[in-house]
Short mmCIF file of C-alpha atoms and ligand atoms in Angstrom, two decimals:
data_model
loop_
_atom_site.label_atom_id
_atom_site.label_comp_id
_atom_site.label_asym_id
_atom_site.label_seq_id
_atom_site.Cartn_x
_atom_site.Cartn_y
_atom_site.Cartn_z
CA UNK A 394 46.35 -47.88 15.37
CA UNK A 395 44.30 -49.44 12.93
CA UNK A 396 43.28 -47.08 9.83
CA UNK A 397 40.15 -47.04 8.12
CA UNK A 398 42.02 -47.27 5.21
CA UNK A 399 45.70 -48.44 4.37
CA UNK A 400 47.12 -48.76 1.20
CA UNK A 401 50.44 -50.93 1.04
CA UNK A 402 52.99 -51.22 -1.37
CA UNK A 403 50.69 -50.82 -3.92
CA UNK A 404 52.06 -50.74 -8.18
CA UNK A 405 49.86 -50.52 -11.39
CA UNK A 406 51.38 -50.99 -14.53
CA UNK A 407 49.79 -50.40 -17.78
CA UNK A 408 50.63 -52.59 -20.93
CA UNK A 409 50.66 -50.82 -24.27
CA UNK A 410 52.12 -50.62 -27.71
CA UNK A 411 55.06 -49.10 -27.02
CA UNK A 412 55.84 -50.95 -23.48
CA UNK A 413 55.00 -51.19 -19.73
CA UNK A 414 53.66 -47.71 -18.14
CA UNK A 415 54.63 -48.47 -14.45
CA UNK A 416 52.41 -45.91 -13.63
CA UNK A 417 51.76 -46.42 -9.44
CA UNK A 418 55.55 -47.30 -7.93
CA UNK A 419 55.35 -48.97 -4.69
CA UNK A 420 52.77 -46.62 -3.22
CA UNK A 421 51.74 -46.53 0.73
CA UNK A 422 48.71 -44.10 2.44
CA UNK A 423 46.19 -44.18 4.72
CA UNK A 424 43.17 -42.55 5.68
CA UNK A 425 41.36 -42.46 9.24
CA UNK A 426 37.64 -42.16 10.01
CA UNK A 427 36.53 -38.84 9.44
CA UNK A 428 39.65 -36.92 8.03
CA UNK A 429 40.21 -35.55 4.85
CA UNK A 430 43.94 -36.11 2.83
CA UNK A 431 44.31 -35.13 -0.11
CA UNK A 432 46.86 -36.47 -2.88
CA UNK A 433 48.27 -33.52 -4.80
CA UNK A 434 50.35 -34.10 -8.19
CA UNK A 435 50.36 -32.56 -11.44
CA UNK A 436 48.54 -34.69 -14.22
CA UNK A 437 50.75 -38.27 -15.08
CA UNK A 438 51.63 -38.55 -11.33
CA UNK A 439 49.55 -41.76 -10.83
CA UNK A 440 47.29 -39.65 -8.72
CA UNK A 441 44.01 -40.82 -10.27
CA UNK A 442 45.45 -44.17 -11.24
CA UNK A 443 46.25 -44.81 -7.41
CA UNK A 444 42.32 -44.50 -6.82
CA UNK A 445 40.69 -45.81 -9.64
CA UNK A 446 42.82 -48.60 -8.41
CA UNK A 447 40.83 -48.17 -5.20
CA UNK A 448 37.95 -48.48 -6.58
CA UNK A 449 38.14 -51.43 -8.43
CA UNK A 450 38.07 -49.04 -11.93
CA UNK A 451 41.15 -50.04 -13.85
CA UNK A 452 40.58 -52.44 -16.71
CA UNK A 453 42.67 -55.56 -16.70
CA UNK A 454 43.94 -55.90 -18.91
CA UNK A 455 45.74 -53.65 -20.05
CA UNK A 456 46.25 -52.56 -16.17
CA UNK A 457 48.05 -55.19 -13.97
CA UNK A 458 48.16 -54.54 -10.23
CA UNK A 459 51.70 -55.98 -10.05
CA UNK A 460 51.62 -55.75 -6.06
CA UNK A 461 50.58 -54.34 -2.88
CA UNK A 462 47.21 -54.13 -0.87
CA UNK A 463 44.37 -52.79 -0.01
CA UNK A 464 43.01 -52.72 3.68
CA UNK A 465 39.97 -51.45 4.41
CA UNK A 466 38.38 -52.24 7.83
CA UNK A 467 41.33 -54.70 7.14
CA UNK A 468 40.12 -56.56 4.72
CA UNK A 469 41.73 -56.74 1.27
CA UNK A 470 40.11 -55.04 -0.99
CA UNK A 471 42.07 -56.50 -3.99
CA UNK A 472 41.08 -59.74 -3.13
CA UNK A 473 37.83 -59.74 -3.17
CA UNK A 474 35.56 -61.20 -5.81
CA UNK A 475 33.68 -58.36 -8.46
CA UNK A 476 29.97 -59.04 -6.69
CA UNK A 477 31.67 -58.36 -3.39
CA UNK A 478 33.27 -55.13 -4.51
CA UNK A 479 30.59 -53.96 -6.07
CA UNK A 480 28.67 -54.27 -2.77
CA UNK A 481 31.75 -51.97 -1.47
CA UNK A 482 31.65 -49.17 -4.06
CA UNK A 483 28.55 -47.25 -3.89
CA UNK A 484 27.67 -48.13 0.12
CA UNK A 485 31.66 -48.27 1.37
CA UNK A 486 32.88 -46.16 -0.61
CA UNK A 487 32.33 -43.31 -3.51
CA UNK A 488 33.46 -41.35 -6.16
CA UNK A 489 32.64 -37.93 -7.50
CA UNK A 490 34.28 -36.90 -10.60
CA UNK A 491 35.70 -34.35 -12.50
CA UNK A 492 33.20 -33.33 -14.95
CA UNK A 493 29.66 -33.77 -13.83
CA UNK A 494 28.31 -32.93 -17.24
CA UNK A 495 29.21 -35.81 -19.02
CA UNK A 496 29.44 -38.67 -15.21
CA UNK A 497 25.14 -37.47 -15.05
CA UNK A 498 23.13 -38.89 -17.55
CA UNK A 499 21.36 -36.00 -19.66
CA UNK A 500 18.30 -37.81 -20.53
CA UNK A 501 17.18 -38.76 -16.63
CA UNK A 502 15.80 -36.59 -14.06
CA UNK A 503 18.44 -36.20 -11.52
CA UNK A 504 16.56 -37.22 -8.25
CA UNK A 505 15.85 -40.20 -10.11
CA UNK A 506 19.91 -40.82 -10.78
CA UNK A 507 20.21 -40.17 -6.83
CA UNK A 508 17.53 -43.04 -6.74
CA UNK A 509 18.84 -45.25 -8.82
CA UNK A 510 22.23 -45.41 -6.66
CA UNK A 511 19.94 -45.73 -3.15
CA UNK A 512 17.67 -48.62 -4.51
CA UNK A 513 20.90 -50.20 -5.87
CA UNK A 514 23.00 -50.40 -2.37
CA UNK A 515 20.12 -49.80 0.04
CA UNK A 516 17.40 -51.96 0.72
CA UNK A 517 14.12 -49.94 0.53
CA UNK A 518 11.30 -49.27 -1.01
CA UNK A 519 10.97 -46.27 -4.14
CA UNK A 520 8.61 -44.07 -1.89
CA UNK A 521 11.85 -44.07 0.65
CA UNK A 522 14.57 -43.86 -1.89
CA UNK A 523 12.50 -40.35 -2.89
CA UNK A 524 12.28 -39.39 0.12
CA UNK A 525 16.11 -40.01 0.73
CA UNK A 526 16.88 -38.68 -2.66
CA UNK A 527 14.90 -35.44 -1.55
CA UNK A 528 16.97 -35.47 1.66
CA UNK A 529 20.32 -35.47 -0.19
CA UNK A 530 19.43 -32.49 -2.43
CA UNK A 531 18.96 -30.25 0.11
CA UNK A 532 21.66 -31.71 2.33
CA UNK A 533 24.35 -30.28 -0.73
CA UNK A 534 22.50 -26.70 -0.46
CA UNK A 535 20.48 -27.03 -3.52
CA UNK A 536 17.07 -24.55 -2.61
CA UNK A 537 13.43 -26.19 -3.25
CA UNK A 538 14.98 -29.60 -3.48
CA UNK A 539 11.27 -31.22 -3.70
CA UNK A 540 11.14 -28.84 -6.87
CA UNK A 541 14.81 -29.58 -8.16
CA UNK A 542 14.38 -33.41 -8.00
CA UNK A 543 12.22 -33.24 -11.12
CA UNK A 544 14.69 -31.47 -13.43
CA UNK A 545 17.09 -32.81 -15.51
CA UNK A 546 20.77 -32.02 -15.91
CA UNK A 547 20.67 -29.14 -18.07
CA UNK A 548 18.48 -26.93 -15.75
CA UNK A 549 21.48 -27.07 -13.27
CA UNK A 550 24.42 -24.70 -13.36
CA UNK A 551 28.40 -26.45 -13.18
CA UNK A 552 28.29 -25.81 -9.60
CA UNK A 553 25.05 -27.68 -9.04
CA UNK A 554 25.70 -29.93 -11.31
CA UNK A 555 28.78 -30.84 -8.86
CA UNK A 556 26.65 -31.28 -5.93
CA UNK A 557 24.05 -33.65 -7.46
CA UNK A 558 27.13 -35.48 -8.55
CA UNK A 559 28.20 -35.33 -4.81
CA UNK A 560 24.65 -36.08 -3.61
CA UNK A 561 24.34 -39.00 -6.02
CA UNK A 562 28.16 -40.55 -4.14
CA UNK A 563 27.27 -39.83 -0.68
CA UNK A 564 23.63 -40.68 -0.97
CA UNK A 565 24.47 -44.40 0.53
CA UNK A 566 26.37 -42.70 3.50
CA UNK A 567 29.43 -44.00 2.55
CA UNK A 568 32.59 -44.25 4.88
CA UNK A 569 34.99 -42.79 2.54
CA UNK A 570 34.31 -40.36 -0.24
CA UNK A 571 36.92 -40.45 -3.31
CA UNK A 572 36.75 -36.48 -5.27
CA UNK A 573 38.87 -36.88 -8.09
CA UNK A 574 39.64 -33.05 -9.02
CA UNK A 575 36.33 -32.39 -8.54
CA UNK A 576 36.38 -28.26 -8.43
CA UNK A 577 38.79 -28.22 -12.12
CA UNK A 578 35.78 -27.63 -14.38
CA UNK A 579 34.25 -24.86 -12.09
CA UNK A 580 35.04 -21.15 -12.02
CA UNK A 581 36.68 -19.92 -8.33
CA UNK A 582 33.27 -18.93 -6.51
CA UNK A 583 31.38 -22.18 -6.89
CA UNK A 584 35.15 -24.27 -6.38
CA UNK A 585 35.00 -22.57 -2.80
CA UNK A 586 31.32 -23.48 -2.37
CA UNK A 587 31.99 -26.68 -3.27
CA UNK A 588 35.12 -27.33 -1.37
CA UNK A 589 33.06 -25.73 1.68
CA UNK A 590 30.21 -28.09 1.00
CA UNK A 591 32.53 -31.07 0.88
CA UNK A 592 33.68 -29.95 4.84
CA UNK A 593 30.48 -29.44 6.40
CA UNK A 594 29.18 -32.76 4.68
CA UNK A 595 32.87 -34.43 6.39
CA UNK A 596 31.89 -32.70 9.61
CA UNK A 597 27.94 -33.92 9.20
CA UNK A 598 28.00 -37.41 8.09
CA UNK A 599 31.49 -37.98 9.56
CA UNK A 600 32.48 -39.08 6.29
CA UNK A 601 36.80 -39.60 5.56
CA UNK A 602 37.67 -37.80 1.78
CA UNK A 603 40.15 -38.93 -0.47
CA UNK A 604 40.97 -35.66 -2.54
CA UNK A 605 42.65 -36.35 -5.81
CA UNK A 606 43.76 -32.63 -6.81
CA UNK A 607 47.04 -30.78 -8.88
CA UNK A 608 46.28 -27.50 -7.19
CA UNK A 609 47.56 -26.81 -3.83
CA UNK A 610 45.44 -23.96 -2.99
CA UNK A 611 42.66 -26.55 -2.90
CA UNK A 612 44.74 -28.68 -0.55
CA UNK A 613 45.15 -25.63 2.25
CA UNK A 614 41.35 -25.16 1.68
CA UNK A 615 40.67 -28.23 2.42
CA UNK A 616 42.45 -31.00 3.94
CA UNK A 617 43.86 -32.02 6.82
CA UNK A 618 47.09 -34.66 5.69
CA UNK A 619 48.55 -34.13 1.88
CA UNK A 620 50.80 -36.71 0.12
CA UNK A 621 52.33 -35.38 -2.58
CA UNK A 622 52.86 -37.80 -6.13
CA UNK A 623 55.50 -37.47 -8.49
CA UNK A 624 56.62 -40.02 -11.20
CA UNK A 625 54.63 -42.73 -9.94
CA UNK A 626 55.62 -42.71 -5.92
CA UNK A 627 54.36 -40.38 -3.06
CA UNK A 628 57.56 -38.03 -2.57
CA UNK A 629 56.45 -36.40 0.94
CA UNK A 630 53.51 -36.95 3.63
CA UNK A 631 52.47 -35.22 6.33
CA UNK A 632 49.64 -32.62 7.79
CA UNK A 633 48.93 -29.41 5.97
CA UNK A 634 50.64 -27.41 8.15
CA UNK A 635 53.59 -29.15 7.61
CA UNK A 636 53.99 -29.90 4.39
CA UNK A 637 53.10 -25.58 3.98
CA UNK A 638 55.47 -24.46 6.44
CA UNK A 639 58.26 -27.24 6.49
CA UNK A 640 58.56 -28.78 3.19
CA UNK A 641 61.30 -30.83 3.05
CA UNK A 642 61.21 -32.07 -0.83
CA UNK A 643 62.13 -30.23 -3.49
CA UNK A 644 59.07 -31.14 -5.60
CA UNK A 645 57.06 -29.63 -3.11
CA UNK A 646 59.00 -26.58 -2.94
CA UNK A 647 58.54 -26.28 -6.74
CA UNK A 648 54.88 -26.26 -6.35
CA UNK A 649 54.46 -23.89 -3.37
CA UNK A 650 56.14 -21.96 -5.88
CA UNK A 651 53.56 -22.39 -8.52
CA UNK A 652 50.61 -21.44 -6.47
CA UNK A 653 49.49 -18.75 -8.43
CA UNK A 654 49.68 -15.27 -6.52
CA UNK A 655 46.67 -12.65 -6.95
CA UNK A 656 48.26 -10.22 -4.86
CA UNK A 657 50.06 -8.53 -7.89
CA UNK A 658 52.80 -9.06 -5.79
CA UNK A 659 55.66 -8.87 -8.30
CA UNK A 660 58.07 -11.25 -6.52
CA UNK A 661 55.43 -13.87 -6.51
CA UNK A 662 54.45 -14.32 -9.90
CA UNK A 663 53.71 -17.95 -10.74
CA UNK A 664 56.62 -20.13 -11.60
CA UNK A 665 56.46 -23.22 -13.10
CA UNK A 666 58.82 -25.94 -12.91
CA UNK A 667 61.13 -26.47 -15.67
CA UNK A 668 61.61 -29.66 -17.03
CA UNK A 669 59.43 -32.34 -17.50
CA UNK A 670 57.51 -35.24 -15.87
CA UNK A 671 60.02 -38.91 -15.80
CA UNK A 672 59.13 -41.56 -18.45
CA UNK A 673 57.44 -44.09 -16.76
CA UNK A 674 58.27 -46.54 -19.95
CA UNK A 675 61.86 -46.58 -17.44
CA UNK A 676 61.54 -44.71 -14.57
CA UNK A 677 64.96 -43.66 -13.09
CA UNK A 678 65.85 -45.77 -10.67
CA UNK A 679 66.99 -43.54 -8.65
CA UNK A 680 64.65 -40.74 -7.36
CA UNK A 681 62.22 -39.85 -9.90
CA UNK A 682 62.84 -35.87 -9.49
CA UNK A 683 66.91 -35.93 -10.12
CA UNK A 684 66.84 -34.76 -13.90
CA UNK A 685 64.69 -31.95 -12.73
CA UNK A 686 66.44 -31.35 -9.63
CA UNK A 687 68.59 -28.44 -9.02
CA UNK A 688 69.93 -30.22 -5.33
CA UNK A 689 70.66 -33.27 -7.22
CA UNK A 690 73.32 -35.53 -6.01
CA UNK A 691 75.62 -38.35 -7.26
CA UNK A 692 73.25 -40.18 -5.31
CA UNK A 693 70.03 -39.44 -6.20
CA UNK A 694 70.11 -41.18 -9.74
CA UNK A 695 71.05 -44.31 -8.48
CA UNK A 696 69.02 -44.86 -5.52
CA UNK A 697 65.46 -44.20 -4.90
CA UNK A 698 65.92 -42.21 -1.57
CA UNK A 699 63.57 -43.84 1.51
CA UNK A 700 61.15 -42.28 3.51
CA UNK A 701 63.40 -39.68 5.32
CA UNK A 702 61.22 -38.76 8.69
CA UNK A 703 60.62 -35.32 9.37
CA UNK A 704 58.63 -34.25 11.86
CA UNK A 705 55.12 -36.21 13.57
CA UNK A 706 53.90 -38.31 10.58
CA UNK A 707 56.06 -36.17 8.34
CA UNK A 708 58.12 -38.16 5.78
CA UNK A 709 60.00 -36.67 2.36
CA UNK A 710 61.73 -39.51 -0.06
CA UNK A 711 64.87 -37.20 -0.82
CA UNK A 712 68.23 -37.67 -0.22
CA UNK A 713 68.95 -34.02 1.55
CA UNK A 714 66.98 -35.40 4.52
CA UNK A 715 70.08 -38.18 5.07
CA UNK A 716 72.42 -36.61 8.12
CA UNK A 717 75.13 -36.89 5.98
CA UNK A 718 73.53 -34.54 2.97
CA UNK A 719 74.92 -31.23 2.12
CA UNK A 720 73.02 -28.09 4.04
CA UNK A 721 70.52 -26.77 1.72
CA UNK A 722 72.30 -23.12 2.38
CA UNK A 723 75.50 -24.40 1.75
CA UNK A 724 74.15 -25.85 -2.08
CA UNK A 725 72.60 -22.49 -2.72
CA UNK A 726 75.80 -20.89 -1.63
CA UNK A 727 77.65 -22.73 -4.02
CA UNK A 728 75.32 -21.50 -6.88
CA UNK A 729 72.06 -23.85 -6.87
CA UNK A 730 69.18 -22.61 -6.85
CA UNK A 731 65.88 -23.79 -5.53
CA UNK A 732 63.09 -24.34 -8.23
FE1 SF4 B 579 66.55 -33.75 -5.52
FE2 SF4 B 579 68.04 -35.80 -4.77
FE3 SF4 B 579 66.09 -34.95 -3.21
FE4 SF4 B 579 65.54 -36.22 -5.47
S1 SF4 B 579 66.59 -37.07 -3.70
S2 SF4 B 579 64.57 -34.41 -4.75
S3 SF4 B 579 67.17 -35.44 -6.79
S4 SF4 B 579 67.94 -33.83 -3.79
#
């Protein structure tokens, strides 16, 4: 099956004073026509890295793509010249991004910035790009859009704020959306509003979302497939459901177990995982969790484990998923202890 978009094999390094960040390892994804995956990793994973890549944002130097591709509708994104990717980003694809105070421009009146982005990909005429600009406003549930497309940024709360900044990325129609944590800045009511808005727009204008998030409870809000980023390399794949109900890396365990818990149930506090995140100056070669690891093996610092499958489109790079691995029961028997 062909995908609408595949990432292969893709690294980024970063060049700096102190060394080579080799901050995307050998990364592989894809996304299909109208789903939503999101890519869930606490903050130095290479999460945001992997799609600024995407999108054609990482400045070279001091970023190298060392190797891999880009397919979409099979063509190679990283190969093509700046005009022609420019002509992708904004009508193919979009991004909205964290903080939409400072990504809108304070001095312009926001249907005009919702303008701006039509006339640039579109090719019609201002009294249409209003009209489509008008259109977009009240497609993201803002009220008296005809009204709101002559205020500025201020006169918006965070929330709407968010959804100009949404209106502004999918006001070209593109085929893929890219939300890079885009609910962090916003209290819990308008995240959920947002999050919902983000679905029915999926469902509406059958568009496929990238969701670049740390927080998992966003994820089972959300999306449909999760790949889950640690040190540089996507640790474990597969759909929601399965990746919440049959996690098979310990990474993921430890963040299931961070999900904060506002049940005031006592045995479900939050807990964090100790240790911290691998140098990616010289990233173990082994498997990038193993110093904070309490399964770790002999094995697991000196070779990066493969994709292990486990289950329908399920795959978890650890070394417990090998036949021959110790049971998990039989390790906590013998006195380890899951994160
Ligand atoms: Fe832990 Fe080894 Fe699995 Fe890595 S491969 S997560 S160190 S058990």
């Amino acid at each position: 099956m062909t995908h609408l978009l595949e990432v292969n094999n893709l690294q980024v390094n970063f060049k700096t004073y102190g060394g080579e960040v080799k901050a995307v390892r050998d990364v592989s994804f894809h996304l299909d026509k109208g789903e939503i995956l999101a890519i869930v990793g606490e903050s130095g994973s290479g999460k945001s890295v992997t799609v600024q890549t995407l999108m054609g944002l990482i400045p070279t130097p001091p970023g190298k793509i060392k190797n891999g591709e880009i397919l979409f509708e099979g063509q190679d994104l990283l190969k093509l010249s700046k005009k022609a990717m420019r002509q992708v980003k904004g009508s193919k694809m979009s991004m909205v991004f964290q903080d939409p105070m400072t990504s809108l421009n304070p001095t312009m009146k926001v249907g005009k910035q919702i303008e701006e982005s039509i006339l640039t990909h579109q090719n019609v005429s201002k009294s249409e790009a209003k009209e489509k600009a008008i259109e977009m406003i009240r497609l993201v549930g803002i009220n008296n859009p005809q009204e709101r497309h002559g205020q500025y940024p201020h006169e918006f709360s965070g929330g709407m704020r968010q959804r100009i900044m949404t209106a502004i990325a999918l006001a070209c129609r593109p085929d893929i959306l890219i939300a890079d944590e885009p609910t962090t800045a916003l209290d819990v009511t308008i995240q959920a509003q947002v999050l919902d808005l983000m679905k029915d727009l999926k469902d509406d204008l059958d568009t496929s979302i990238l969701l670049i998030t740390h927080d998992l409870g966003v994820v089972a809000e959300t999306a449909e497939r999760v790949a889950v980023m640690y040190g540089g390399v996507i640790v474990e794949t597969g759909t929601v459901e399965e990746i919440f109900e049959n996690p098979r890396h310990p990474y993921t365990w430890g963040l299931l177990e961070s999900i904060p818990d506002v049940t005031g149930d006592e045995k479900k506090r939050l807990l964090p995982i100790e240790g911290s995140p691998p140098d990616l100056f010289s990233p173990p070669k082994g498997c990038p969790f193993a110093p904070r690891c309490k399964f770790a093996m002999e094995i697991c610092a000196e070779e990066m484990p493969p994709p292990f499958e486990a289950g329908d489109g399920h795959e978890a790079k650890c070394w417990l998923n090998d036949p021959r691995a110790p049971q998990v029961e039989d390790l906590i028997a013998a006195g380890r202890e899951p994160s």
